[in-house]
PDB file of C-alpha atoms in Angstrom:
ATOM      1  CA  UNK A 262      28.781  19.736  25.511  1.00  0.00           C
ATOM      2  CA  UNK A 263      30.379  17.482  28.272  1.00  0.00           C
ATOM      3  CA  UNK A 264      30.050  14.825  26.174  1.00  0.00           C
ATOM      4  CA  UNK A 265      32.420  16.820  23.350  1.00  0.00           C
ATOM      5  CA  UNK A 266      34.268  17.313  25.845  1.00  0.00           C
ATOM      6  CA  UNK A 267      35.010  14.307  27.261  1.00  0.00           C
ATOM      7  CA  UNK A 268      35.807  12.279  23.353  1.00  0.00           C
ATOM      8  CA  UNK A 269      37.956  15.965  22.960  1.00  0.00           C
ATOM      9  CA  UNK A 270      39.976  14.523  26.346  1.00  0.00           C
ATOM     10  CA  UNK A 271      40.409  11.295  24.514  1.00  0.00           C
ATOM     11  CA  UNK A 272      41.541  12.116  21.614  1.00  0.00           C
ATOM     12  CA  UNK A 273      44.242  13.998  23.017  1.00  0.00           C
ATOM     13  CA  UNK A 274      44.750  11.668  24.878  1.00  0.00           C
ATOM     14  CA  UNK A 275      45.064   9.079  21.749  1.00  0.00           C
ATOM     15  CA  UNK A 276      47.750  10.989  20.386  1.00  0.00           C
ATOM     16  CA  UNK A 277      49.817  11.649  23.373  1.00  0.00           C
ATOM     17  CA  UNK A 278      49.975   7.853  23.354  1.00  0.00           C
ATOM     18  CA  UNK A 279      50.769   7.707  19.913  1.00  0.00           C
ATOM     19  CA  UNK A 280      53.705   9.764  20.390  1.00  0.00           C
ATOM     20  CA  UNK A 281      54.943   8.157  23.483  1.00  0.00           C
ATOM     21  CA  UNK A 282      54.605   4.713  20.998  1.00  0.00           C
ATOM     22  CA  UNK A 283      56.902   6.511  18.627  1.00  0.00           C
ATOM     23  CA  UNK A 284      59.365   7.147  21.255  1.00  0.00           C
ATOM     24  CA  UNK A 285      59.159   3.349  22.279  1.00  0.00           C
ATOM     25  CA  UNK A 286      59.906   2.149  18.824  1.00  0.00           C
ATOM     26  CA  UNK A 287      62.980   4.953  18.131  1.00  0.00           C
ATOM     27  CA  UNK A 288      64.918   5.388  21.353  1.00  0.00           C
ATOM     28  CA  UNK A 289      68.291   4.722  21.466  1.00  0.00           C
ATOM     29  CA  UNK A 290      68.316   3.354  24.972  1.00  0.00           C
ATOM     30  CA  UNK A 291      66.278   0.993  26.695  1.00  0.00           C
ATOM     31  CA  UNK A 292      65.778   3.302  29.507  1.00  0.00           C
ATOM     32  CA  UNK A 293      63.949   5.631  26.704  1.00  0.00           C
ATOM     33  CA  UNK A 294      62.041   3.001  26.108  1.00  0.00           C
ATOM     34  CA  UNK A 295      60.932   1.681  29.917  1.00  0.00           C
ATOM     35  CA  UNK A 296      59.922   5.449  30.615  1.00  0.00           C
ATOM     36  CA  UNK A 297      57.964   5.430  27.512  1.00  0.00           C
ATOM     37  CA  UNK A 298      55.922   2.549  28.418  1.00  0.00           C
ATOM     38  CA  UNK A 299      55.377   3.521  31.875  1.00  0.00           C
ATOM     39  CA  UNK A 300      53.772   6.750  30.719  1.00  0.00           C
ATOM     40  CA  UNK A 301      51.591   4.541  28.347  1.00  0.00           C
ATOM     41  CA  UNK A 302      50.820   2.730  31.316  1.00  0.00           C
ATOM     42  CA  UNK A 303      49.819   5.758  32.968  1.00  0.00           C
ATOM     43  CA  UNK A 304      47.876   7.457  29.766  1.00  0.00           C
ATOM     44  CA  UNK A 305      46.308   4.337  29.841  1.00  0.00           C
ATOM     45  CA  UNK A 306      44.592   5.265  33.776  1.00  0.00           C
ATOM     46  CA  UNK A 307      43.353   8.004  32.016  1.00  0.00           C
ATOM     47  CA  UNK A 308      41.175   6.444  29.214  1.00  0.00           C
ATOM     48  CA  UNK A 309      40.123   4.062  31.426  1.00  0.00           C
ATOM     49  CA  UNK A 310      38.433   6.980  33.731  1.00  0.00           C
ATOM     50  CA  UNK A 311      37.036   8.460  30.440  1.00  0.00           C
ATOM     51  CA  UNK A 312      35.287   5.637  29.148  1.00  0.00           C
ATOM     52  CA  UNK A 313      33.954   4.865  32.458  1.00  0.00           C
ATOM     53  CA  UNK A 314      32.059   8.280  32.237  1.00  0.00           C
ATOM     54  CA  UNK A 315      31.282   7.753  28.393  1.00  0.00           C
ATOM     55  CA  UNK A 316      29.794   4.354  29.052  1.00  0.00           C
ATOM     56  CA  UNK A 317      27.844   5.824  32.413  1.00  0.00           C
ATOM     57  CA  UNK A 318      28.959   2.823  34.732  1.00  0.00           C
ATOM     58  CA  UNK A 319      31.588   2.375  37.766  1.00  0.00           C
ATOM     59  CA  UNK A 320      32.046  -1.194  37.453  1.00  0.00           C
ATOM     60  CA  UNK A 321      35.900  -0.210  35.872  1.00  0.00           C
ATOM     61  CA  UNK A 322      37.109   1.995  37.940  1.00  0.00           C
ATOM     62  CA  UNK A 323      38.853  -1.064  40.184  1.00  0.00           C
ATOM     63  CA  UNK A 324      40.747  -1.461  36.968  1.00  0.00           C
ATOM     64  CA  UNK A 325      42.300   2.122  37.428  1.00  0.00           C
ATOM     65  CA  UNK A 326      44.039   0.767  40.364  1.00  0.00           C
ATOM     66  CA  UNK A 327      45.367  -2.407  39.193  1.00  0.00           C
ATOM     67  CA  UNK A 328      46.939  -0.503  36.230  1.00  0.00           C
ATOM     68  CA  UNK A 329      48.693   1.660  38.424  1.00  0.00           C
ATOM     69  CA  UNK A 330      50.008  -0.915  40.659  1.00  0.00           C
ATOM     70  CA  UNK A 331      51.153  -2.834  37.677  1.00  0.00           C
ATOM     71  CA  UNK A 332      52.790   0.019  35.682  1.00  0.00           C
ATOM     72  CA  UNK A 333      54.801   1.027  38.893  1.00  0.00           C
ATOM     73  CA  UNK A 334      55.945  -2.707  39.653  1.00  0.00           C
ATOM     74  CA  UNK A 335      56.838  -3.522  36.029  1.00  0.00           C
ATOM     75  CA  UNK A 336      58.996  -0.169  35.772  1.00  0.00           C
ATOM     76  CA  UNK A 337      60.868  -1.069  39.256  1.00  0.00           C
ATOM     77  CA  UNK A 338      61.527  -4.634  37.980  1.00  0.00           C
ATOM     78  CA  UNK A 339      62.990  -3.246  34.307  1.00  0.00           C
ATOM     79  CA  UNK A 340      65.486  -0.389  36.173  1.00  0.00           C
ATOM     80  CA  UNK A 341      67.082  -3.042  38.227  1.00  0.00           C
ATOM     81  CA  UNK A 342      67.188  -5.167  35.693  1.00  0.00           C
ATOM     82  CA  UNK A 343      69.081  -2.635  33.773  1.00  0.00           C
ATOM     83  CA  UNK A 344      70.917  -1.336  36.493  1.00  0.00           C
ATOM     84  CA  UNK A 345      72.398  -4.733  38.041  1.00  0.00           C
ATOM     85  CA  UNK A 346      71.450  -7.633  35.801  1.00  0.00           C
ATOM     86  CA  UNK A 347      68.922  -9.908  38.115  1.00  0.00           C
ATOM     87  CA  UNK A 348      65.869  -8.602  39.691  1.00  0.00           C
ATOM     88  CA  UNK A 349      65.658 -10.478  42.503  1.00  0.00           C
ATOM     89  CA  UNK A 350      68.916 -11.418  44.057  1.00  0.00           C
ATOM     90  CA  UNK A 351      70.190 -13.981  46.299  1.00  0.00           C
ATOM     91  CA  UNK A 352      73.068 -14.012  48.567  1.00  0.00           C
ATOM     92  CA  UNK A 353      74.277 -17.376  47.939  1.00  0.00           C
ATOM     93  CA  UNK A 354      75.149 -16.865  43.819  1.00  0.00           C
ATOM     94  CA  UNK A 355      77.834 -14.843  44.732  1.00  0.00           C
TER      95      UNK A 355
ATOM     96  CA  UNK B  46      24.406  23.355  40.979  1.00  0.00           C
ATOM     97  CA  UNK B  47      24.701  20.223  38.912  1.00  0.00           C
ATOM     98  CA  UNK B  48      25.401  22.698  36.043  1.00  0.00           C
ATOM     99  CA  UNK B  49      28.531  23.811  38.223  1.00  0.00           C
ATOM    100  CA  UNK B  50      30.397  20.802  39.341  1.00  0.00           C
ATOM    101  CA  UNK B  51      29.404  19.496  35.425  1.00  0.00           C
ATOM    102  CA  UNK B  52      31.588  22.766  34.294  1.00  0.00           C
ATOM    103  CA  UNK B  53      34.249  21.683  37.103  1.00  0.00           C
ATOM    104  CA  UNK B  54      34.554  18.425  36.056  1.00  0.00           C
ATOM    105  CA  UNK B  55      34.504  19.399  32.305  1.00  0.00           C
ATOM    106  CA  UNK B  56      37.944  22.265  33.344  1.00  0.00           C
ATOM    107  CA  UNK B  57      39.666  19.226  35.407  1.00  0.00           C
ATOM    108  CA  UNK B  58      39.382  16.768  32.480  1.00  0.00           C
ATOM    109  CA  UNK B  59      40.036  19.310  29.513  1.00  0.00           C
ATOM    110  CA  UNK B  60      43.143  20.508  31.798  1.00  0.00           C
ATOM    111  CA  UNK B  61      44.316  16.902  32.075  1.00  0.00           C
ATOM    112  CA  UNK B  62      44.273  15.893  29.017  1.00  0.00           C
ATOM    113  CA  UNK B  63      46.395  18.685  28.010  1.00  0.00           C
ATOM    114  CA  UNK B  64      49.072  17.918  30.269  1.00  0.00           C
ATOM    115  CA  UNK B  65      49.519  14.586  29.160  1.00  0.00           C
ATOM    116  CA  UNK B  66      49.490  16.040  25.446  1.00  0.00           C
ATOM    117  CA  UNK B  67      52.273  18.440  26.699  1.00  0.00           C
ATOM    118  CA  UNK B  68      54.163  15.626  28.230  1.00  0.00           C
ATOM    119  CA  UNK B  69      54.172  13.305  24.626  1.00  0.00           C
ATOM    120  CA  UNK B  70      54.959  16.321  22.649  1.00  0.00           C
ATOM    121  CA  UNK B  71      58.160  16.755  25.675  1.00  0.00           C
ATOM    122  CA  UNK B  72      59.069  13.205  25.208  1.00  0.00           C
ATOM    123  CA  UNK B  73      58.944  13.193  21.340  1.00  0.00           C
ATOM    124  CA  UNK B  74      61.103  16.500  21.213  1.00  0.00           C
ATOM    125  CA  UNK B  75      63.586  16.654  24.055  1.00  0.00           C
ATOM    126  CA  UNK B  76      67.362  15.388  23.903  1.00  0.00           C
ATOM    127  CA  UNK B  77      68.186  12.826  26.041  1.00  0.00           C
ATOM    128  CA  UNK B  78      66.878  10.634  28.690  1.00  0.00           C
ATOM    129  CA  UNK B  79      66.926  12.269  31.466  1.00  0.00           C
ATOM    130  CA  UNK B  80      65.110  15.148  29.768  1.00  0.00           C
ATOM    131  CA  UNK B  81      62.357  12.982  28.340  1.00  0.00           C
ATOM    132  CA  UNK B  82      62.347  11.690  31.737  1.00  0.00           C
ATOM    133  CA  UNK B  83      62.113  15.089  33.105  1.00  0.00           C
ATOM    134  CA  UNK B  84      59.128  15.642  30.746  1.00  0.00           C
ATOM    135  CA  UNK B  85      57.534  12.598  30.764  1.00  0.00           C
ATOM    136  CA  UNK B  86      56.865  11.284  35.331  1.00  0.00           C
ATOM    137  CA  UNK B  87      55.856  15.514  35.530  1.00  0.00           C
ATOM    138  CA  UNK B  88      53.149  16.580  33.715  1.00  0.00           C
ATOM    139  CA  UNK B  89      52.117  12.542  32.586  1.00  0.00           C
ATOM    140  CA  UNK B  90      51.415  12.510  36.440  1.00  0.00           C
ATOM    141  CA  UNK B  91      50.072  16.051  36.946  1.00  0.00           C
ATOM    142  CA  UNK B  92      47.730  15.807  33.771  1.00  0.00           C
ATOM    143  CA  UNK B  93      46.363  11.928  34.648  1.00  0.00           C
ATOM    144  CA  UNK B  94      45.834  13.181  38.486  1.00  0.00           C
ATOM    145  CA  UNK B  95      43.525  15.935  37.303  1.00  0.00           C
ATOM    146  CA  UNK B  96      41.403  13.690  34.704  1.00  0.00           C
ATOM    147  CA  UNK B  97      41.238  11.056  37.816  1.00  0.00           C
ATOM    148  CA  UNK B  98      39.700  13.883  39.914  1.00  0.00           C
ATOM    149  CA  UNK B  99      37.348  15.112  37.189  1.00  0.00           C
ATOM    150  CA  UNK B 100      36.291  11.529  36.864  1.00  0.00           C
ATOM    151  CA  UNK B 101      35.464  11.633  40.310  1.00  0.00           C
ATOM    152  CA  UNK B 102      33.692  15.121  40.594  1.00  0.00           C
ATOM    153  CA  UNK B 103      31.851  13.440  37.710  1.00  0.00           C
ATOM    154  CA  UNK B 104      30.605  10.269  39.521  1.00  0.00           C
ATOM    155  CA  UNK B 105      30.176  12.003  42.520  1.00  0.00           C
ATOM    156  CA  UNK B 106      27.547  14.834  41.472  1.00  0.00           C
ATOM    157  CA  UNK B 107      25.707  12.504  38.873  1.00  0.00           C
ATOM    158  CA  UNK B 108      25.282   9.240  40.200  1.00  0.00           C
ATOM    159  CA  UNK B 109      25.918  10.668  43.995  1.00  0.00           C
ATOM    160  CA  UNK B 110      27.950   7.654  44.160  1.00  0.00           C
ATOM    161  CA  UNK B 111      31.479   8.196  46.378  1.00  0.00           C
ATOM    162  CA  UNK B 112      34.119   5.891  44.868  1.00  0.00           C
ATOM    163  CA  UNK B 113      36.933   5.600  47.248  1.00  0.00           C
ATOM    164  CA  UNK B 114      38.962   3.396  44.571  1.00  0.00           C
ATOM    165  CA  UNK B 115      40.294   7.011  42.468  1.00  0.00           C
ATOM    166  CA  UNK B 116      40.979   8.364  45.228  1.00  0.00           C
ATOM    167  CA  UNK B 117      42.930   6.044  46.107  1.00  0.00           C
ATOM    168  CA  UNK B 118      44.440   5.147  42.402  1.00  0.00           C
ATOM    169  CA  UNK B 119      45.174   9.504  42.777  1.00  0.00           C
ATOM    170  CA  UNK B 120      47.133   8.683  46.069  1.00  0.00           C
ATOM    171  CA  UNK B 121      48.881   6.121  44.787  1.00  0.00           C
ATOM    172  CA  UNK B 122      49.887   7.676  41.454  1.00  0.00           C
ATOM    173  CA  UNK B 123      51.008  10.588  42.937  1.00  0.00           C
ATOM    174  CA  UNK B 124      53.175   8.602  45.143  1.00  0.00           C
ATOM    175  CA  UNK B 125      54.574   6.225  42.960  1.00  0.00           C
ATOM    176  CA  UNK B 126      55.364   7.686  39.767  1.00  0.00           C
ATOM    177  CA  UNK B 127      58.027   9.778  40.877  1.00  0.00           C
ATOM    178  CA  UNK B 128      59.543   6.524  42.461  1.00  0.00           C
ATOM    179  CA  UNK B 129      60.029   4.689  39.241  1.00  0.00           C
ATOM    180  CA  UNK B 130      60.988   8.317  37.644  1.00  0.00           C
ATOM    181  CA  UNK B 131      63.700   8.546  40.159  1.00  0.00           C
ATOM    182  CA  UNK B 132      65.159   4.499  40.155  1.00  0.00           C
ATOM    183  CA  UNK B 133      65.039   4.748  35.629  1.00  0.00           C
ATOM    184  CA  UNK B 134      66.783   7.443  35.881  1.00  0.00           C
ATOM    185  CA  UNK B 135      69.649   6.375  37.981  1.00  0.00           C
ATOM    186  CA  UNK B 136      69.201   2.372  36.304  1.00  0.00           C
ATOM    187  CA  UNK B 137      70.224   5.230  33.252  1.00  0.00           C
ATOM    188  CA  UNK B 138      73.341   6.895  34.659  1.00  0.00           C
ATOM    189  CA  UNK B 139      74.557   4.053  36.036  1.00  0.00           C
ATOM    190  CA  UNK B 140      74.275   1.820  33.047  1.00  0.00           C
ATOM    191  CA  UNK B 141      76.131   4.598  31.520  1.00  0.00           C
ATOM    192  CA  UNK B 142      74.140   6.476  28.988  1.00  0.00           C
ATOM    193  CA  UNK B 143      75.193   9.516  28.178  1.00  0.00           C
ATOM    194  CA  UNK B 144      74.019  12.421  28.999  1.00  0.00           C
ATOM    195  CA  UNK B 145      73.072  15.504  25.427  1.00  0.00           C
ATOM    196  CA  UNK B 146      76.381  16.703  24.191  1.00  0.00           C
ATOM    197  CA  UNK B 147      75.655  19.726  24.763  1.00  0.00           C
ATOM    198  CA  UNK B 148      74.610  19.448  28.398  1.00  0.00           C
ATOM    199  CA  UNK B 149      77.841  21.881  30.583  1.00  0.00           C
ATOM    200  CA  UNK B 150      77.367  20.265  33.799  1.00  0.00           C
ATOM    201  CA  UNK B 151      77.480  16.977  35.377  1.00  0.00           C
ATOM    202  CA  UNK B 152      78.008  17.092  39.815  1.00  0.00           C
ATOM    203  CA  UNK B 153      77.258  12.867  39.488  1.00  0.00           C
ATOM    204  CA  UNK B 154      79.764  12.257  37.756  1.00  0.00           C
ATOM    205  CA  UNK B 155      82.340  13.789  40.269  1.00  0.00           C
ATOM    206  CA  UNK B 156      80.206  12.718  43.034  1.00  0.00           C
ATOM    207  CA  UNK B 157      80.504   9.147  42.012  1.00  0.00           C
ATOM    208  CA  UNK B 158      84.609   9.654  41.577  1.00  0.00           C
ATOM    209  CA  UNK B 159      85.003  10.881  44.805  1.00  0.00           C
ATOM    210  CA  UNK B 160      83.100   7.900  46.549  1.00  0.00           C
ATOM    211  CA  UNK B 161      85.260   5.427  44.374  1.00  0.00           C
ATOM    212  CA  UNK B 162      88.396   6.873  45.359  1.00  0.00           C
ATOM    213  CA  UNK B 163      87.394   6.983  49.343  1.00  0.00           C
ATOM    214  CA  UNK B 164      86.814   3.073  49.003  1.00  0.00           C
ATOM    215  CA  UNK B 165      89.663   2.985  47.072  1.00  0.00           C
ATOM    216  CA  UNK B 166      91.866   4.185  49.745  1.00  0.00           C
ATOM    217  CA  UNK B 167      89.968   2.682  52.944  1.00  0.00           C
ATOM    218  CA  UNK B 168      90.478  -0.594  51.188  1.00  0.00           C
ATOM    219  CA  UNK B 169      94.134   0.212  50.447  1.00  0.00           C
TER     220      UNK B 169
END
């Protein structure tokens, strides 16, 4: 039973990230797309944990963490890249 | 006992899962951006949280094993993703996309008038 349950979780899961790729590929903005890929990102935390628990081991689970980290930092870098054109400035290309 | 936190951790995942169905199904369907964004750092955040803390009911009862890391990776979820929420959403309005046609009100805009105009006069 908590095995159903668990491949039920991730095949929800599987098509909420289908839908989020569909909303990658359409949207009209690039914003549309950034906040579509960081919930992919995030969906993505999610699987991991379940097929830690399918597979019966904990030797992924660092991976959880680094996904996170990287989802937040790559979404940071895109909105100021959107919002001002560099991501890291300088003061001396003025 | 084991029987019980199995059936707790069982809820937290189902529960998860569909939250972060809800929140595909919100950013597949909704108008504009800022909706989908609405939709999407919510319940994306809200439904991953819980299947993180099933996980770790999970590891916890069966392999009485304590794993700091998703707690932590909960923590820092729950901190973060509202952040980038927050900074697309602005990187949004201020690269000027629009908000639905149909929406009646928009305070930024006039917010963001007002401030030009007082630099426009303390420069003047």
């Amino acid at each position: 039973m908590f095995h159903f349950i668990i491949q039920l979780s991730l095949v929800c899961i599987s098509l909420s990230m289908l839908g989020l790729i569909y909303r990658v590929i359409k949207g009209p903005s690039v914003p549309d797309r950034v906040v579509a890929l960081d919930a992919i990102g995030i969906n993505l935390v999610a699987i991991i944990a379940l097929v830690s628990i399918l597979l019966r081991t904990n030797a992924f689970l660092e991976v959880i963490l680094l996904i996170g980290i990287l989802a937040f930092i790559g979404t940071v870098a895109f909105s100021k890249y959107i919002e001002k054109g560099v991501i890291i400035e300088s003061d001396r290309d003025l | 006992m084991i029987e019980i936190f199995r059936f707790i951790s069982g809820a937290l995942i189902l529960i998860g899962a569909f939250l972060s169905l809800v929140a595909a199904f919100g950013v597949i369907r909704l108008p504009d951006v800022y909706t989908r964004n609405h939709a999407a750092s919510k319940s994306a955040t809200l439904g991953v949280m819980s299947i993180l803390l099933g996980t770790f009911v999970h590891f916890f009862m069966e392999q009485d094993h304590f794993n700091s890391r998703i707690i932590l990776g909960i923590v820092f979820i729950f901190i973060t993703s509202p952040v980038a929420g927050h900074l697309i959403s602005r990187a949004a309005y201020n690269s000027g996309v629009k908000l639905w046609e149909k929406s009646v009100q928009d305070d930024l805009e006039e917010a963001v008038w007002r401030r030009n105009n007082r630099v426009r006069q303390r420069d003047n």
